Coordinates of C-alpha atoms and ligand atoms in Angstrom, one line a residue:
Chain A
M1 CA -8.6 -7.4 4.1
L2 CA -5.7 -8.7 2.3
E3 CA -5.5 -12.6 1.8
I4 CA -1.6 -13.9 0.3
K5 CA -2.1 -17.5 -0.5
N6 CA 0.9 -19.7 -1.3
L7 CA 3.0 -17.2 -2.9
A8 CA 6.2 -17.9 -4.2
K9 CA 9.4 -16.1 -6.2
T10 CA 12.5 -17.1 -7.8
F11 CA 15.0 -14.9 -9.2
F12 CA 17.5 -15.9 -12.1
P13 CA 15.9 -19.4 -11.7
G14 CA 17.9 -22.3 -12.9
T15 CA 21.2 -20.0 -12.8
V16 CA 23.9 -20.0 -10.7
N17 CA 22.6 -16.7 -9.2
E18 CA 19.1 -18.3 -8.3
R19 CA 17.8 -16.9 -5.4
K20 CA 14.4 -18.3 -3.8
A21 CA 13.2 -15.1 -2.4
L22 CA 9.9 -16.3 -1.5
Q23 CA 8.9 -19.9 -0.9
G24 CA 5.0 -20.5 0.0
I25 CA 4.0 -17.6 2.0
N26 CA 0.4 -17.6 3.4
L27 CA -0.7 -14.8 5.2
T28 CA -4.0 -13.1 5.9
L29 CA -4.8 -9.7 7.4
Q30 CA -8.1 -8.9 8.7
D31 CA -9.7 -5.3 8.6
G32 CA -7.5 -3.0 10.9
D33 CA -4.6 -5.6 11.7
F34 CA -1.3 -4.0 11.9
V35 CA 1.4 -6.8 11.4
T36 CA 4.8 -6.0 11.8
V37 CA 7.7 -7.9 9.8
I38 CA 10.8 -8.8 10.8
G39 CA 13.6 -10.9 9.5
S40 CA 17.2 -11.3 8.4
N41 CA 18.8 -9.2 5.9
G42 CA 17.2 -11.0 2.3
A43 CA 14.7 -13.0 4.0
G44 CA 12.1 -11.6 1.2
K45 CA 10.6 -9.2 3.1
S46 CA 10.6 -6.1 0.3
T47 CA 9.8 -9.2 -2.2
L48 CA 6.5 -9.7 -0.2
L49 CA 5.6 -6.0 0.0
N50 CA 6.7 -5.6 -3.8
M51 CA 4.0 -8.2 -4.7
I52 CA 1.2 -6.9 -2.6
G53 CA 2.0 -3.1 -4.2
G54 CA 2.4 -5.0 -7.9
R55 CA 5.9 -3.8 -8.7
L56 CA 7.0 -7.8 -9.0
R57 CA 4.5 -10.5 -10.0
P58 CA 4.8 -13.8 -8.2
D59 CA 5.4 -17.1 -9.9
V60 CA 2.8 -18.9 -8.4
G61 CA 0.2 -18.0 -5.8
S62 CA -2.3 -15.4 -5.6
V63 CA -2.9 -12.0 -3.7
S64 CA -6.5 -10.9 -2.9
I65 CA -7.2 -7.3 -1.4
G66 CA -10.7 -6.7 -0.2
G67 CA -11.8 -9.9 -2.1
R68 CA -10.7 -9.0 -5.2
N69 CA -7.9 -11.3 -6.8
V70 CA -5.4 -8.6 -7.7
T71 CA -2.7 -10.9 -8.8
K72 CA -2.5 -9.9 -12.4
I73 CA -3.2 -6.2 -11.9
A74 CA -0.7 -3.5 -12.9
E75 CA 1.0 -1.5 -10.2
H76 CA -0.4 1.7 -11.2
K77 CA -3.9 0.1 -10.8
R78 CA -3.7 -1.6 -7.7
A79 CA -2.4 1.9 -6.3
R80 CA -6.4 2.7 -5.9
W81 CA -6.2 0.2 -3.0
V82 CA -2.6 0.4 -1.9
G83 CA -0.7 3.2 -0.1
R84 CA 3.1 2.7 0.1
V85 CA 6.1 4.5 1.7
F86 CA 9.7 3.1 0.9
Q87 CA 13.1 3.4 2.7
D88 CA 14.3 6.0 1.0
P89 CA 12.8 9.5 1.6
M90 CA 13.8 10.6 -1.8
A91 CA 11.5 7.9 -3.4
G92 CA 8.1 8.6 -2.1
T93 CA 7.9 12.5 -3.1
A94 CA 8.6 14.4 -6.0
P95 CA 11.1 16.8 -5.7
H96 CA 10.6 19.7 -7.8
L97 CA 6.8 19.9 -7.3
S98 CA 5.6 21.8 -4.2
V99 CA 4.1 20.2 -1.0
E100 CA 0.7 20.7 -2.2
E101 CA 1.2 19.4 -5.9
N102 CA 2.7 16.0 -4.1
L103 CA -0.3 15.8 -2.3
A104 CA -2.4 16.7 -5.0
V105 CA -0.9 13.6 -6.9
A106 CA -1.8 11.5 -3.8
M107 CA -5.2 12.5 -4.0
G108 CA -5.2 11.2 -7.7
R109 CA -5.2 7.5 -6.3
T110 CA -9.0 8.0 -5.8
R111 CA -10.1 10.9 -8.2
M112 CA -9.9 11.5 -12.1
R113 CA -6.9 12.9 -13.7
N114 CA -8.7 15.5 -15.7
L115 CA -8.3 19.1 -16.7
L116 CA -9.5 20.6 -13.4
P117 CA -7.4 22.6 -11.4
G118 CA -4.8 20.0 -9.9
V119 CA -4.7 21.8 -6.4
S120 CA -8.2 23.5 -5.6
G121 CA -9.1 25.5 -2.9
K122 CA -11.0 23.2 -1.4
D123 CA -7.8 20.7 -1.6
R124 CA -5.7 23.3 -0.2
A125 CA -7.9 23.5 2.8
F126 CA -7.9 20.1 3.3
F127 CA -4.1 19.9 2.9
K128 CA -3.4 22.3 5.4
E129 CA -5.7 20.6 8.0
Q130 CA -3.6 17.2 7.0
L131 CA -0.1 19.0 7.3
A132 CA -1.2 20.4 10.6
S133 CA -1.6 17.1 12.1
L134 CA 1.9 16.2 11.4
E135 CA 3.0 19.0 13.7
L136 CA 6.0 19.8 11.7
G137 CA 4.9 23.4 10.3
L138 CA 4.5 22.2 6.6
E139 CA 1.2 23.7 6.8
N140 CA 2.8 27.0 6.0
R141 CA 5.1 25.8 3.2
L142 CA 2.6 24.3 0.8
K143 CA 4.2 26.1 -1.8
A144 CA 7.9 24.7 -1.2
E145 CA 9.7 22.3 -3.3
V146 CA 9.7 19.1 -1.5
G147 CA 13.5 18.8 -2.5
L148 CA 14.0 21.7 0.0
L149 CA 12.7 19.7 2.9
S150 CA 14.9 17.3 5.2
G151 CA 14.6 13.8 5.0
G152 CA 12.5 13.6 8.0
Q153 CA 9.9 16.3 6.9
R154 CA 10.2 14.0 3.4
Q155 CA 9.2 11.0 5.0
A156 CA 6.4 12.4 7.2
L157 CA 4.8 14.0 4.1
S158 CA 5.3 10.6 2.4
L159 CA 3.3 8.8 5.0
L160 CA 0.7 11.5 5.0
M161 CA 0.4 11.1 1.0
A162 CA 0.3 7.3 1.2
T163 CA -2.6 7.4 3.9
M164 CA -4.6 10.5 3.2
T165 CA -6.9 8.8 0.6
Q166 CA -7.7 6.1 3.4
P167 CA -6.0 2.7 1.3
E168 CA -7.2 -0.8 1.9
I169 CA -3.8 -1.7 2.6
L170 CA -0.8 0.4 3.8
L171 CA 2.8 -1.0 3.2
L172 CA 5.9 0.1 4.9
D173 CA 9.1 -0.8 4.1
E174 CA 11.6 0.1 6.6
H175 CA 10.5 3.4 6.4
T176 CA 12.1 4.7 9.2
A177 CA 15.8 3.1 8.7
A178 CA 17.1 6.2 6.6
L179 CA 16.3 8.8 9.4
D180 CA 18.3 9.9 12.4
P181 CA 17.1 8.3 15.9
Q182 CA 15.3 11.3 16.7
R183 CA 13.3 11.6 13.3
A184 CA 12.7 7.9 13.4
A185 CA 11.0 7.9 16.6
L186 CA 9.0 11.0 15.2
V187 CA 8.0 9.2 11.9
S188 CA 7.3 6.0 14.0
Q189 CA 5.0 7.7 16.1
L190 CA 3.3 9.1 13.5
T191 CA 2.6 5.8 11.9
G192 CA 1.1 4.6 14.9
A193 CA -1.0 7.5 15.3
I194 CA -2.0 7.7 11.8
V195 CA -2.9 3.9 11.5
D196 CA -4.8 3.9 14.9
R197 CA -7.0 6.8 14.0
D198 CA -7.7 5.7 10.6
K199 CA -7.8 1.9 11.6
L200 CA -5.9 1.5 8.6
T201 CA -4.8 -2.3 7.6
T202 CA -1.2 -2.4 7.5
L203 CA 2.2 -4.5 6.9
M204 CA 5.4 -2.6 8.2
V205 CA 8.8 -4.2 7.8
T206 CA 11.2 -3.1 10.3
H207 CA 14.8 -3.7 11.8
N208 CA 14.0 -2.2 14.7
M209 CA 12.6 -4.7 17.1
E210 CA 11.4 -2.6 19.7
Q211 CA 9.5 -0.9 16.9
A212 CA 8.2 -4.2 15.5
L213 CA 7.1 -4.8 19.4
Q214 CA 5.7 -1.5 20.0
L215 CA 3.6 -0.8 17.2
G216 CA 0.9 -2.9 15.9
N217 CA -1.1 -6.1 16.8
R218 CA 0.3 -8.9 15.3
L219 CA 4.0 -9.9 14.6
I220 CA 5.8 -12.0 11.6
M221 CA 9.4 -13.1 11.5
M222 CA 10.6 -14.2 8.0
H223 CA 13.7 -15.9 7.2
E224 CA 14.8 -17.4 3.9
G225 CA 11.4 -16.9 2.2
R226 CA 9.0 -18.3 4.7
I227 CA 7.4 -16.9 7.7
I228 CA 9.2 -18.7 10.8
L229 CA 6.8 -17.3 13.5
E230 CA 3.6 -15.6 13.9
V231 CA 2.8 -13.8 17.4
D232 CA -0.1 -11.8 18.0
G233 CA -2.4 -10.3 20.6
E234 CA -1.6 -10.8 24.0
T235 CA 1.5 -12.8 23.5
K236 CA 2.7 -9.9 21.4
A237 CA 2.1 -7.2 23.7
G238 CA 3.8 -9.2 26.5
M239 CA 6.7 -10.1 24.8
T240 CA 10.4 -8.3 25.1
V241 CA 13.3 -8.1 22.4
K242 CA 15.1 -10.8 24.2
D243 CA 12.0 -13.2 24.1
L244 CA 12.0 -12.3 20.0
L245 CA 15.8 -13.2 19.7
G246 CA 15.7 -16.4 21.8
E247 CA 12.5 -17.1 19.4
F248 CA 14.8 -16.7 16.3
D249 CA 17.4 -18.6 17.8
K250 CA 15.5 -21.5 18.6
L251 CA 13.9 -21.6 15.1
K252 CA 17.0 -21.4 13.7
G253 CA 18.6 -24.2 15.1
G254 CA 20.7 -22.0 18.1
G255 CA 23.1 -20.2 16.0
V256 CA 23.9 -16.9 17.3
S257 CA 25.6 -15.6 14.1
D258 CA 22.2 -14.7 12.4
R259 CA 20.8 -12.8 15.5
T260 CA 23.0 -9.8 14.4
L261 CA 21.7 -9.6 11.1
L262 CA 18.1 -9.3 12.7
Q263 CA 19.0 -6.2 14.0
Chain B
M1 CA 29.9 44.0 -40.1
N2 CA 27.0 45.2 -41.5
F3 CA 24.7 46.8 -38.7
M4 CA 22.3 48.6 -41.2
N5 CA 21.8 45.0 -42.6
F6 CA 21.4 43.6 -39.2
G7 CA 19.0 46.0 -38.3
A8 CA 17.0 45.4 -41.1
Q9 CA 16.9 41.7 -40.5
L10 CA 16.1 41.9 -36.7
P11 CA 12.2 41.9 -37.1
G12 CA 12.3 39.1 -39.4
A13 CA 14.9 37.1 -37.1
T14 CA 12.4 38.0 -34.6
E15 CA 9.4 36.5 -36.6
L16 CA 11.5 33.3 -37.4
G17 CA 12.2 33.1 -33.7
L18 CA 8.3 33.1 -32.3
I19 CA 7.7 30.4 -34.9
Y20 CA 10.5 28.2 -33.5
A21 CA 9.1 29.4 -30.0
V22 CA 6.2 26.8 -30.5
A23 CA 8.5 24.0 -31.2
A24 CA 10.7 24.9 -28.2
L25 CA 7.6 24.4 -25.9
G26 CA 7.1 21.0 -27.5
V27 CA 10.9 20.5 -26.6
Y28 CA 10.4 21.9 -23.2
L29 CA 7.8 19.2 -22.4
T30 CA 10.1 16.4 -23.4
F31 CA 13.6 17.1 -22.4
R32 CA 12.6 19.1 -19.2
V33 CA 9.0 18.1 -18.1
L34 CA 9.5 14.3 -19.0
D35 CA 13.4 14.2 -18.6
F36 CA 13.3 12.2 -22.1
P37 CA 15.5 13.4 -25.0
D38 CA 13.0 13.0 -27.8
L39 CA 14.9 13.1 -31.2
T40 CA 11.5 12.6 -33.2
V41 CA 10.9 16.4 -33.4
D42 CA 13.6 16.3 -36.3
G43 CA 10.9 14.4 -38.3
S44 CA 7.7 15.5 -37.0
F45 CA 8.7 19.3 -37.9
T46 CA 9.0 18.4 -41.6
T47 CA 5.8 16.1 -40.8
G48 CA 3.8 19.5 -39.9
A49 CA 5.1 21.4 -42.6
A50 CA 4.4 18.9 -45.3
T51 CA 0.8 18.3 -44.1
G52 CA 0.6 21.9 -43.8
A53 CA 1.8 22.7 -47.1
V54 CA -0.1 20.0 -49.1
L55 CA -3.5 20.7 -47.2
I56 CA -3.2 24.3 -48.1
S57 CA -2.3 24.0 -51.5
S58 CA -5.1 21.6 -52.3
G59 CA -7.5 24.4 -50.7
T60 CA -7.7 23.5 -47.0
P61 CA -8.2 26.6 -44.9
P62 CA -4.7 27.3 -43.4
V63 CA -6.4 27.1 -40.0
L64 CA -7.7 23.7 -40.2
A65 CA -4.5 22.7 -42.1
I66 CA -2.7 23.4 -38.8
I67 CA -4.7 21.4 -36.7
V68 CA -4.2 18.5 -38.5
A69 CA -0.5 19.2 -38.7
F70 CA -0.9 19.1 -34.9
L71 CA -2.7 16.1 -35.1
A72 CA 0.0 14.3 -37.7
G73 CA 2.9 15.5 -35.2
A74 CA 0.8 14.1 -32.0
V75 CA 0.6 10.6 -33.7
A76 CA 4.3 10.4 -34.7
G77 CA 5.0 11.0 -30.9
S78 CA 2.5 8.7 -29.7
I79 CA 4.2 6.0 -31.9
T80 CA 7.7 6.7 -30.3
G81 CA 5.9 6.7 -27.0
L82 CA 4.6 3.3 -27.8
L83 CA 8.0 1.9 -28.7
H84 CA 9.5 3.1 -25.4
T85 CA 6.9 2.2 -23.0
K86 CA 5.1 -0.9 -24.4
G87 CA 8.3 -2.0 -26.6
K88 CA 10.6 -1.5 -23.9
I89 CA 13.1 0.3 -26.4
N90 CA 15.3 2.9 -25.1
G91 CA 13.9 6.2 -25.3
L92 CA 16.5 7.9 -27.6
L93 CA 16.6 4.7 -29.9
A94 CA 13.0 4.7 -30.2
S95 CA 12.9 8.3 -31.2
I96 CA 15.6 8.3 -33.9
L97 CA 13.8 5.3 -35.4
M98 CA 10.9 7.1 -35.4
M99 CA 12.6 10.2 -36.9
I100 CA 13.8 7.9 -39.6
A101 CA 10.8 6.4 -40.7
L102 CA 9.4 9.8 -40.5
Y103 CA 11.7 11.0 -43.3
S104 CA 9.9 8.5 -45.9
I105 CA 6.5 9.1 -44.6
N106 CA 7.1 12.9 -45.2
L107 CA 8.1 12.2 -48.6
H108 CA 4.9 10.4 -49.2
I109 CA 2.9 13.5 -47.7
M110 CA 4.8 15.4 -50.2
D111 CA 4.0 13.1 -52.9
G112 CA 7.7 12.1 -53.6
K113 CA 8.6 15.5 -54.2
A114 CA 11.6 17.3 -52.0
N115 CA 9.8 20.7 -52.1
V116 CA 6.0 21.8 -52.0
P117 CA 6.0 25.4 -52.8
L118 CA 3.0 27.8 -51.8
L119 CA 3.5 30.5 -54.4
G120 CA 0.3 32.7 -54.8
I121 CA -1.4 30.8 -52.2
D122 CA -2.9 32.5 -49.3
T123 CA -1.3 31.0 -46.2
I124 CA -2.3 32.1 -42.3
F125 CA 0.7 35.1 -43.0
T126 CA -1.1 36.5 -46.1
P127 CA -3.3 39.2 -44.6
L128 CA -0.4 40.1 -42.5
E129 CA 2.3 40.1 -45.6
N130 CA -0.3 42.3 -47.7
A131 CA -0.9 44.6 -44.7
G132 CA 2.8 45.2 -44.5
F133 CA 3.5 44.1 -41.2
M134 CA 5.7 41.3 -41.6
R135 CA 9.8 41.3 -42.0
N136 CA 10.4 44.9 -42.3
S137 CA 7.5 45.8 -39.6
W138 CA 7.6 45.0 -36.1
V139 CA 3.8 44.4 -36.2
G140 CA 4.1 41.2 -37.3
S141 CA 6.4 40.1 -34.4
L142 CA 3.8 41.6 -32.1
I143 CA 1.3 39.8 -33.3
L144 CA 3.1 36.6 -33.4
A145 CA 4.5 37.1 -29.9
A146 CA 0.8 37.8 -28.6
W147 CA -0.4 34.4 -29.9
V148 CA 2.9 32.4 -28.4
L149 CA 2.5 34.1 -25.3
L150 CA -1.5 32.8 -25.3
L151 CA 0.0 29.1 -25.9
V152 CA 2.7 29.7 -23.1
V153 CA -0.6 30.6 -21.0
V154 CA -2.5 27.7 -22.2
L155 CA 0.4 25.5 -21.4
V156 CA 1.6 26.9 -18.0
A157 CA -2.4 26.0 -16.8
F158 CA -2.5 22.8 -18.5
L159 CA 0.9 22.0 -16.3
H160 CA -1.2 23.1 -13.3
T161 CA -4.1 20.8 -14.2
R162 CA -4.5 17.2 -12.3
L163 CA -3.5 15.6 -15.7
G164 CA -0.7 18.2 -15.9
L165 CA 0.5 17.3 -12.4
S166 CA 0.7 13.7 -13.2
L167 CA 2.8 14.4 -16.2
R168 CA 5.3 16.2 -14.3
A169 CA 5.2 13.9 -11.6
T170 CA 5.9 11.3 -13.9
G171 CA 9.2 13.1 -14.9
D172 CA 10.1 14.0 -11.5
N173 CA 9.7 10.6 -9.5
E174 CA 8.1 7.6 -12.1
Q175 CA 8.1 5.3 -9.1
M176 CA 6.5 7.4 -7.1
S177 CA 4.0 8.4 -9.8
G178 CA 3.2 4.9 -10.4
S179 CA 2.6 4.0 -6.8
F180 CA 0.1 6.6 -6.6
R181 CA -2.0 5.4 -9.4
V182 CA -0.2 7.7 -12.3
S183 CA -0.2 5.3 -15.6
T184 CA 3.5 6.6 -16.1
D185 CA 3.4 4.7 -19.6
G186 CA 0.1 6.8 -20.3
Q187 CA 1.7 10.0 -19.4
K188 CA 4.8 9.9 -21.3
I189 CA 2.7 8.7 -24.6
L190 CA 0.6 11.7 -23.7
G191 CA 3.6 14.3 -23.3
L192 CA 5.2 13.2 -26.5
A193 CA 2.0 13.4 -28.2
I194 CA 1.6 17.2 -27.2
S195 CA 5.0 17.7 -27.9
N196 CA 5.4 16.5 -31.3
G197 CA 2.2 18.1 -31.9
L198 CA 3.6 21.9 -31.1
V199 CA 6.9 21.1 -33.0
A200 CA 4.4 20.0 -35.9
V201 CA 2.6 23.2 -35.7
S202 CA 5.9 25.1 -35.6
G203 CA 6.5 23.1 -38.8
A204 CA 3.3 24.0 -40.4
L205 CA 3.4 27.8 -39.6
M206 CA 7.4 27.4 -40.9
A207 CA 6.4 26.3 -44.7
Q208 CA 3.7 29.2 -44.6
Y209 CA 6.2 31.4 -43.4
N210 CA 9.1 30.5 -45.9
G211 CA 6.1 30.1 -48.8
A212 CA 7.1 26.1 -49.2
A213 CA 7.7 23.1 -47.4
D214 CA 11.3 21.3 -47.4
I215 CA 11.8 17.6 -46.7
T216 CA 15.1 19.0 -45.2
S217 CA 13.5 21.6 -42.9
G218 CA 13.2 19.5 -39.7
I219 CA 17.1 18.5 -39.8
G220 CA 18.7 19.9 -36.6
L221 CA 15.3 21.0 -35.1
I222 CA 16.5 19.0 -32.0
V223 CA 19.3 21.3 -31.2
I224 CA 17.5 24.4 -31.9
G225 CA 15.0 23.1 -29.5
L226 CA 17.6 22.3 -26.9
A227 CA 19.4 25.4 -27.6
S228 CA 16.4 27.4 -26.9
V229 CA 15.3 25.7 -23.9
I230 CA 19.0 25.6 -22.3
V231 CA 19.9 29.4 -23.3
G232 CA 16.5 30.6 -22.3
Q233 CA 16.4 28.9 -18.9
A234 CA 20.0 29.8 -17.9
L235 CA 18.9 33.6 -18.7
F236 CA 15.4 33.9 -17.5
G237 CA 15.5 30.8 -14.8
Q238 CA 13.1 27.5 -14.2
R239 CA 12.1 27.8 -10.8
R240 CA 8.4 28.5 -11.4
V241 CA 6.7 26.4 -14.3
W242 CA 5.5 29.5 -15.7
Q243 CA 9.3 31.0 -15.6
A244 CA 10.4 27.8 -17.2
V245 CA 7.7 27.9 -20.0
L246 CA 8.1 31.4 -20.9
A247 CA 12.1 31.4 -20.8
A248 CA 12.1 28.3 -23.5
A249 CA 10.0 30.3 -26.0
L250 CA 12.1 33.7 -25.2
G251 CA 15.0 31.2 -25.6
A252 CA 13.8 30.7 -29.1
V253 CA 13.8 34.2 -30.2
I254 CA 17.3 35.0 -28.4
Y255 CA 18.6 32.2 -30.4
R256 CA 17.8 33.4 -33.5
W257 CA 19.2 36.9 -32.6
V258 CA 22.5 34.9 -31.6
L259 CA 22.4 33.5 -35.0
Q260 CA 21.7 36.7 -36.8
I261 CA 24.3 38.8 -35.0
A262 CA 27.1 36.0 -35.7
M263 CA 25.9 36.0 -39.6
A264 CA 26.4 39.8 -39.3
V265 CA 29.9 39.6 -38.2
G266 CA 30.3 37.3 -41.3
L267 CA 29.6 33.6 -40.2
D268 CA 29.1 31.5 -43.3
P269 CA 25.6 30.3 -43.4
A270 CA 26.8 26.8 -44.1
D271 CA 28.4 26.9 -40.7
L272 CA 25.0 27.5 -38.9
K273 CA 24.2 24.0 -37.9
L274 CA 27.9 23.7 -36.2
A275 CA 27.4 26.8 -34.4
S276 CA 23.8 25.7 -33.1
A277 CA 25.8 22.4 -31.8
V278 CA 28.4 24.5 -30.5
I279 CA 25.9 27.1 -28.5
V280 CA 24.2 23.9 -27.0
V281 CA 27.6 22.1 -25.8
A282 CA 28.5 25.3 -24.4
A283 CA 25.2 25.7 -22.7
L284 CA 25.7 22.0 -21.3
L285 CA 29.2 22.1 -20.0
L286 CA 29.3 26.1 -18.7
P287 CA 27.4 25.1 -15.7
R288 CA 29.9 22.2 -14.8
L289 CA 33.1 24.5 -14.9
S290 CA 34.0 25.5 -11.4
F291 CA 33.8 29.1 -11.4
V292 CA 30.3 28.9 -12.7
K293 CA 29.9 26.1 -10.2
N294 CA 30.5 28.6 -7.3
L295 CA 28.4 31.3 -8.6
R296 CA 25.5 28.8 -8.4
A297 CA 26.1 27.9 -5.1
N298 CA 26.2 31.3 -4.0
R299 CA 23.0 32.1 -5.8
A300 CA 21.5 28.7 -4.4
R301 CA 22.1 30.0 -1.1
T302 CA 20.4 33.3 -1.5
R303 CA 17.6 31.4 -2.9
Q304 CA 17.3 29.0 0.3
E305 CA 17.6 32.5 2.1
D306 CA 14.5 33.7 0.0
A307 CA 12.8 30.4 0.9
L308 CA 13.3 31.0 4.8
A309 CA 12.0 34.6 4.3
D310 CA 9.1 33.3 2.4
L311 CA 8.6 30.9 5.4
V312 CA 9.0 33.6 8.1
D313 CA 6.4 35.8 5.9
A314 CA 4.3 32.9 6.2
T315 CA 4.8 32.1 9.8
D316 CA 2.9 33.3 12.6
E317 CA 5.9 35.7 14.5
S318 CA 5.9 33.3 17.9
H319 CA 6.0 30.1 15.9
P320 CA 9.6 28.6 16.5
A321 CA 10.2 28.1 12.6
A322 CA 10.5 31.9 12.4
A323 CA 13.5 32.0 14.2
M324 CA 15.4 29.1 12.3
P325 CA 18.9 29.9 10.6
A326 CA 18.9 29.1 7.2
G327 CA 19.4 25.6 6.1
A328 CA 18.5 24.2 9.6
E329 CA 16.1 21.6 10.0
I330 CA 13.1 21.8 12.0
K331 CA 13.9 20.5 15.2
G332 CA 12.4 20.3 18.6
Q333 CA 9.0 20.7 17.3
N334 CA 7.5 16.9 17.3
N335 CA 5.5 17.8 20.2
A336 CA 3.0 15.5 18.2
Ligands
ADP1 N1 14.8 -7.2 -8.3 C1 15.5 -8.5 -7.7 N2 16.3 -9.2 -8.4 C2 17.1 -10.4 -8.1 N3 17.3 -10.5 -7.0 C3 16.3 -9.8 -6.0 C4 15.6 -8.9 -6.4 N4 15.0 -8.3 -5.3 C5 15.3 -9.3 -4.4 N5 16.0 -10.1 -4.9 C6 16.9 -11.2 -3.8 O1 15.7 -12.1 -3.2 C7 16.1 -12.4 -2.0 C8 15.1 -11.5 -0.9 O2 15.5 -10.0 -1.0 P1 14.3 -8.8 -0.1 O3 13.3 -9.2 -0.4 O4 15.0 -7.6 -0.7 O5 15.1 -9.2 1.3 P2 14.8 -8.5 2.5 O6 13.7 -7.1 2.4 O7 14.0 -9.3 3.4 O8 16.1 -7.9 3.2 C9 17.3 -11.5 -1.8 O9 18.4 -12.8 -1.7 C10 17.7 -10.5 -2.7 O10 19.2 -10.9 -3.3
MG2 MG1 14.1 -5.1 2.1

């Protein structure tokens, strides 16, 4: 379970560059919730995920994961419970390490980093099985340098690495945005399948409204550091992209100019 | 050019190269694995020499003295690491500060003297020297090479442990490592500690080999280390970890040979450091020249084809990937 209480963050406070990135966010995810996050550029979506992941510290407010208050816990320690995939396919993997070595680093999230072999025979069998589920043929390329893989393959691998150890929270920040449509669809579909199979509690930022409606059981819309709309269950299931844009216009006061920013 | 002289000096040059190889392994760890240009080594080499010489001359067994030298170097490296990670000081600057501070510390270790002689005192090399194996014979080089090889094997094995993987991942993609619960600060400190420990061991060995520790012995060590790593890896490659580590060690020996040749053709020993710097600059600039780039591109293409061959070998004949052209991305397989 993820609990966010009254989270706020201002960049460069008191200067001409002051940016109120988050202005009092309250959000609770029950175990197994899959929430998609949409909103215009600069709405604070990435900042929110960075607060949960621990890359940024809030000015006020708190973040708890599974009942533990993690607000002051460093990113690399919080990583035990948090899995992340970023927009940039280069960001989630180490290019000069092999596929199996990258996976082994990901396994380190829940196990000791000691002088045992980095990749054991047992690990290798497990990795093969996991990679096979991606259906990209990566299970035959365990020793290949990850830098040699395509963006789509790297992103699928990042997704596997982020989810393999069953994190309590999975954070996805526009993780399909940098891919061509075909690959984006593949990674999107893998995301749905993995989250569904493992019942992962997930927060996914996307610019793609179709994807936001298609995946997950809840949806939130952010604007200027606030959550301006929450839809769940039946309502979400019955919603179309047009409904969503309509809601946005209504909440924004009718202006159409911001509409394009949503996409 | 004095070839006779050159031939006679080659075993000695090889021995020197093998002693410097230990330092080159340390420089490889920071410069290549952690992507951190660490100048601490100029100080920690002398720290190792000073610690080793002072301990041995006061009756400590040489092996124990070398172990203490490793620890002294490791402490120096850790402090650089702490200044950089916790103190948020630029890495290069942190290491320069540590190098300067070590100069004073080294003088204190040497009791204020610029030179600590080891004349008439048994060192780790004494048994070999008494048997006539050093300098005029290749036996000494062979024995040293065996020890360096052992060190290479240990280092390569370490880099394949869970801890070693974390270290490599930190140097390769720091943000990603942090998101997988790697303490990247901790890994940098660890890497700097091991690196400077190895450099100090090299210094302690050098003092015993030369029969004295000298306060200036570490000056320019970073250049010797970089030259070894860059030249070695240019010649022997660095794709696989074992290849890169072995190349760094061999590079140190080749670098000594090159200097020996340069002196045989009349290079003034005063110009040695200048020559070292020129070799490193050349090794750094050469890959950027256009004709070398073209050469590389060709080689990369071959490499991709190799990778494809691996893939085909590894893949079932009927697998669609086996029919994939080089460089192509996997398409049409997303039947998930
Ligand atoms: N590290 C940072 N330093 C300064 N300003 C930032 C930083 N990160 C985000 N911001 C600002 O905070 C606001 C929200 O950004 P972000 O969370 O990236 O938006 P989104 O992901 O919704 O597009 C923007 O105005 C952005 O310029
Ligand atoms: Mg963003």
